[in-house]
Short mmCIF file of C-alpha atoms in Angstrom, two decimals:
data_model
loop_
_atom_site.label_atom_id
_atom_site.label_comp_id
_atom_site.label_asym_id
_atom_site.label_seq_id
_atom_site.Cartn_x
_atom_site.Cartn_y
_atom_site.Cartn_z
CA MET A 9 59.44 102.21 65.71
CA ASN A 10 62.85 100.67 66.23
CA ASP A 11 61.64 98.38 68.75
CA TYR A 12 59.02 97.06 66.19
CA LEU A 13 61.63 96.47 63.62
CA THR A 14 63.85 94.71 66.18
CA VAL A 15 61.25 92.36 67.22
CA GLY A 16 60.09 91.83 63.42
CA LEU A 17 63.72 90.95 62.68
CA ARG A 18 64.24 88.47 65.41
CA THR A 19 61.00 86.82 64.73
CA VAL A 20 62.31 86.21 61.00
CA ILE A 21 65.58 85.08 62.12
CA ILE A 22 64.13 82.57 64.83
CA TYR A 23 61.46 81.25 62.37
CA LEU A 24 64.41 80.60 59.71
CA LEU A 25 66.46 78.73 62.31
CA ILE A 26 63.68 76.72 63.69
CA LEU A 27 62.62 75.66 60.16
CA LEU A 28 66.34 74.57 59.64
CA VAL A 29 66.21 72.50 62.72
CA PHE A 30 62.95 70.68 61.85
CA ARG A 31 64.30 70.16 58.09
CA LEU A 32 67.57 68.50 59.44
CA MET A 33 65.45 66.26 61.74
CA GLY A 34 64.10 64.61 58.71
CA LYS A 35 60.59 63.74 57.54
CA ARG A 36 58.85 62.30 60.52
CA GLU A 37 55.09 62.66 61.32
CA VAL A 38 54.18 64.39 64.73
CA GLY A 39 53.10 61.12 66.02
CA GLU A 40 56.30 59.35 65.14
CA LEU A 41 58.30 61.90 67.14
CA SER A 42 60.57 60.43 69.83
CA VAL A 43 60.71 61.84 73.51
CA LEU A 44 64.01 63.18 72.48
CA ASP A 45 62.42 65.15 69.66
CA LEU A 46 59.76 66.64 71.74
CA VAL A 47 62.15 67.66 74.49
CA ILE A 48 64.26 69.60 71.72
CA PHE A 49 61.02 71.18 70.19
CA ILE A 50 59.64 72.33 73.71
CA MET A 51 63.22 73.79 74.60
CA ILE A 52 63.57 75.42 71.14
CA GLY A 53 60.14 76.85 71.30
CA GLU A 54 60.70 78.39 74.81
CA MET A 55 63.94 79.89 73.73
CA ALA A 56 62.50 81.43 70.52
CA ALA A 57 59.86 83.05 72.63
CA LEU A 58 62.38 84.33 74.88
CA ALA A 59 64.41 85.81 72.20
CA ILE A 60 61.56 87.64 70.70
CA GLU A 61 60.23 89.04 74.14
CA ASN A 62 63.40 89.91 75.35
CA PHE A 63 64.78 92.10 72.35
CA ASP A 64 67.00 94.17 74.74
CA LYS A 65 69.49 91.29 74.99
CA PRO A 66 71.64 90.02 72.20
CA ILE A 67 70.09 87.42 69.81
CA MET A 68 73.00 85.20 69.83
CA HIS A 69 72.40 84.44 73.74
CA THR A 70 69.30 82.51 72.22
CA VAL A 71 70.53 81.40 68.73
CA LEU A 72 73.73 79.69 70.14
CA PRO A 73 71.67 77.26 72.59
CA MET A 74 69.35 76.61 69.77
CA LEU A 75 72.48 75.77 67.41
CA ILE A 76 74.04 73.43 70.18
CA LEU A 77 70.50 71.74 70.40
CA MET A 78 70.43 71.31 66.81
CA VAL A 79 74.06 69.73 66.75
CA ILE A 80 73.07 67.44 69.56
CA GLN A 81 69.97 66.19 67.69
CA ILE A 82 71.85 65.58 64.51
CA ILE A 83 74.67 63.73 66.34
CA LEU A 84 71.91 61.51 68.27
CA ALA A 85 70.13 61.04 64.96
CA ILE A 86 73.06 59.72 63.23
CA ALA A 87 74.11 57.65 66.31
CA SER A 88 70.67 55.97 66.12
CA LEU A 89 70.85 55.16 62.50
CA LYS A 90 74.19 53.42 62.98
CA SER A 91 73.40 51.64 66.26
CA THR A 92 70.25 49.68 67.43
CA LYS A 93 71.39 50.06 70.99
CA VAL A 94 71.38 53.87 70.79
CA ARG A 95 68.16 53.69 68.99
CA LYS A 96 66.47 51.70 71.67
CA ILE A 97 67.74 54.08 74.34
CA ILE A 98 66.49 57.12 72.49
CA ASP A 99 63.19 55.67 71.03
CA GLY A 100 62.54 52.54 73.33
CA SER A 101 61.19 49.43 72.00
CA PRO A 102 57.65 48.15 70.55
CA THR A 103 55.82 46.20 73.28
CA VAL A 104 53.32 43.45 72.66
CA ILE A 105 50.20 44.09 74.71
CA VAL A 106 48.16 41.40 73.17
CA ASN A 107 49.94 38.08 72.12
CA LYS A 108 47.95 35.31 70.27
CA GLY A 109 44.54 36.73 71.74
CA LYS A 110 46.03 36.97 75.33
CA ILE A 111 46.50 40.42 77.02
CA ASP A 112 50.07 40.85 78.69
CA GLU A 113 49.24 42.71 82.05
CA ALA A 114 53.04 42.68 82.81
CA ALA A 115 53.84 44.34 79.66
CA MET A 116 50.99 47.16 80.04
CA LYS A 117 52.17 47.55 83.52
CA SER A 118 55.80 48.32 82.23
CA GLN A 119 54.54 50.84 79.94
CA ARG A 120 52.25 52.38 82.26
CA TYR A 121 49.62 51.41 80.01
CA ASN A 122 46.03 50.70 81.29
CA PHE A 123 42.94 48.99 80.04
CA ASP A 124 41.17 52.37 79.34
CA ASP A 125 44.18 53.21 76.99
CA LEU A 126 43.82 49.67 75.30
CA LEU A 127 40.13 50.00 74.77
CA MET A 128 40.26 53.75 73.59
CA GLN A 129 42.87 52.87 70.89
CA LEU A 130 41.05 49.69 69.73
CA ARG A 131 37.78 51.89 69.39
CA ALA A 132 39.83 54.27 67.28
CA GLN A 133 40.48 51.49 64.82
CA ASN A 134 36.79 50.28 65.00
CA ILE A 135 37.58 47.26 67.15
CA LEU A 136 35.01 46.83 69.78
CA SER A 137 36.15 43.84 71.68
CA VAL A 138 39.58 42.62 72.72
CA SER A 139 38.56 39.23 71.87
CA ASP A 140 38.59 40.09 68.21
CA VAL A 141 42.54 40.73 68.58
CA GLU A 142 45.32 38.39 67.78
CA TYR A 143 48.24 40.78 68.17
CA ALA A 144 48.33 44.44 69.55
CA ILE A 145 51.74 45.95 69.48
CA LEU A 146 52.30 49.23 71.27
CA GLU A 147 54.74 51.14 69.15
CA THR A 148 57.44 53.62 70.42
CA SER A 149 55.34 56.60 69.17
CA GLY A 150 52.53 55.44 71.31
CA GLU A 151 50.50 54.25 68.42
CA LEU A 152 48.92 50.83 68.69
CA SER A 153 49.21 48.36 65.76
CA VAL A 154 46.56 45.61 65.78
CA ILE A 155 46.18 42.44 63.87
CA GLU A 156 42.70 41.01 64.04
CA LYS A 157 41.95 37.33 64.35
CA LYS A 158 39.92 37.51 61.12
CA GLN A 159 43.02 38.86 59.44
CA VAL A 160 45.03 35.83 60.69
CA ARG A 161 42.49 33.31 59.62
CA LYS A 162 42.18 34.83 56.21
CA SER A 163 45.74 34.95 55.40
CA ASP A 164 46.58 31.98 57.59
CA LYS A 165 49.93 33.48 58.30
CA THR A 166 51.96 33.90 61.40
CA GLY A 167 53.92 37.19 61.87
CA PRO A 168 55.44 39.12 60.60
CA PHE A 169 57.92 39.28 63.35
CA PRO A 170 61.23 41.09 62.96
CA LEU A 171 64.11 38.76 63.97
CA ILE A 172 67.16 40.81 62.78
CA LEU A 173 67.59 44.62 62.60
CA ASP A 174 70.93 46.33 61.31
CA GLY A 175 72.84 42.89 62.04
CA GLU A 176 71.56 42.58 65.64
CA LEU A 177 69.47 39.37 66.77
CA LEU A 178 66.17 40.46 68.51
CA THR A 179 65.95 37.45 70.74
CA SER A 180 62.88 38.98 72.40
CA ASN A 181 60.70 38.24 69.35
CA LEU A 182 62.03 34.71 68.76
CA LYS A 183 59.86 33.57 71.93
CA TYR A 184 56.57 34.80 70.11
CA ILE A 185 57.23 32.10 67.49
CA ASN A 186 58.77 29.60 69.93
CA LYS A 187 62.27 29.53 68.36
CA SER A 188 65.72 29.84 69.65
CA PRO A 189 68.65 31.83 68.24
CA GLU A 190 70.42 28.72 67.63
CA TRP A 191 67.46 27.69 65.24
CA LEU A 192 67.66 31.05 63.47
CA MET A 193 71.50 30.88 62.98
CA LYS A 194 71.11 27.46 61.44
CA GLN A 195 68.31 28.62 59.01
CA ILE A 196 70.31 31.74 57.88
CA GLU A 197 73.40 29.47 57.38
CA GLN A 198 71.36 27.27 55.19
CA LYS A 199 70.46 30.17 53.07
CA GLY A 200 74.26 31.02 52.56
CA TYR A 201 74.72 33.69 55.25
CA THR A 202 77.68 33.06 57.45
CA ASP A 203 77.98 36.54 59.07
CA ILE A 204 74.83 38.14 60.94
CA ASN A 205 76.43 41.59 60.49
CA LEU A 206 75.68 41.50 56.87
CA ILE A 207 71.93 41.13 57.24
CA SER A 208 70.11 44.41 57.51
CA PHE A 209 66.70 42.88 58.04
CA CYS A 210 65.29 39.56 58.59
CA SER A 211 61.73 38.76 59.48
CA TYR A 212 59.44 35.60 59.99
CA ILE A 213 56.16 35.05 58.43
CA ASP A 214 53.99 32.13 57.58
CA GLY A 215 56.99 29.75 58.59
CA GLN A 216 59.45 31.47 55.92
CA LEU A 217 62.25 33.92 56.65
CA PHE A 218 62.60 37.01 54.66
CA ILE A 219 66.33 38.35 54.40
CA ASP A 220 67.48 41.59 53.18
CA GLU A 221 71.33 42.24 53.02
CA LYS A 222 73.30 45.40 53.79
#
């Protein structure tokens, strides 16, 4: 009888601890979890199972590693909020798979992403032909964001392309609009911004810049 009570009590303790960890990680959809999040989840799940099964060992042998993982997760989450570089290391960066109707095979290869993956994700969005796609961006979550050619023709817009995030210039996106960093800095200065670090977000759409200050 005591064994059943021990298992039940351990189950409740581990459940509450895992719930606390998930809550501290913030409100993110399962599909938006980073690789780091998934690793933390898997490790915590394994530890939780061992803690419940091996009830003859002190529960702190499991709780302590789980708390350490929780602290690591919180520290890295805060670091990723404050630093774009850290966020790129942890989450990676979006990759343009189709650019202006042209498939970028080199980008696909760098992401270990094949044509079957592309066609499957296009079909999931009711797009049957790659020829209908103007832009396709592979997000860090693995989801494919698609802008169809008919949408581009209907709105007669280019973009949107993020050019500045958290005060950091995204030079890789400038090439998609055939602009240089010097051009962007000149445009920003004309709008009265002399320090790029004061800009939290800047995007380019339909030939215009949208700027949001920190």
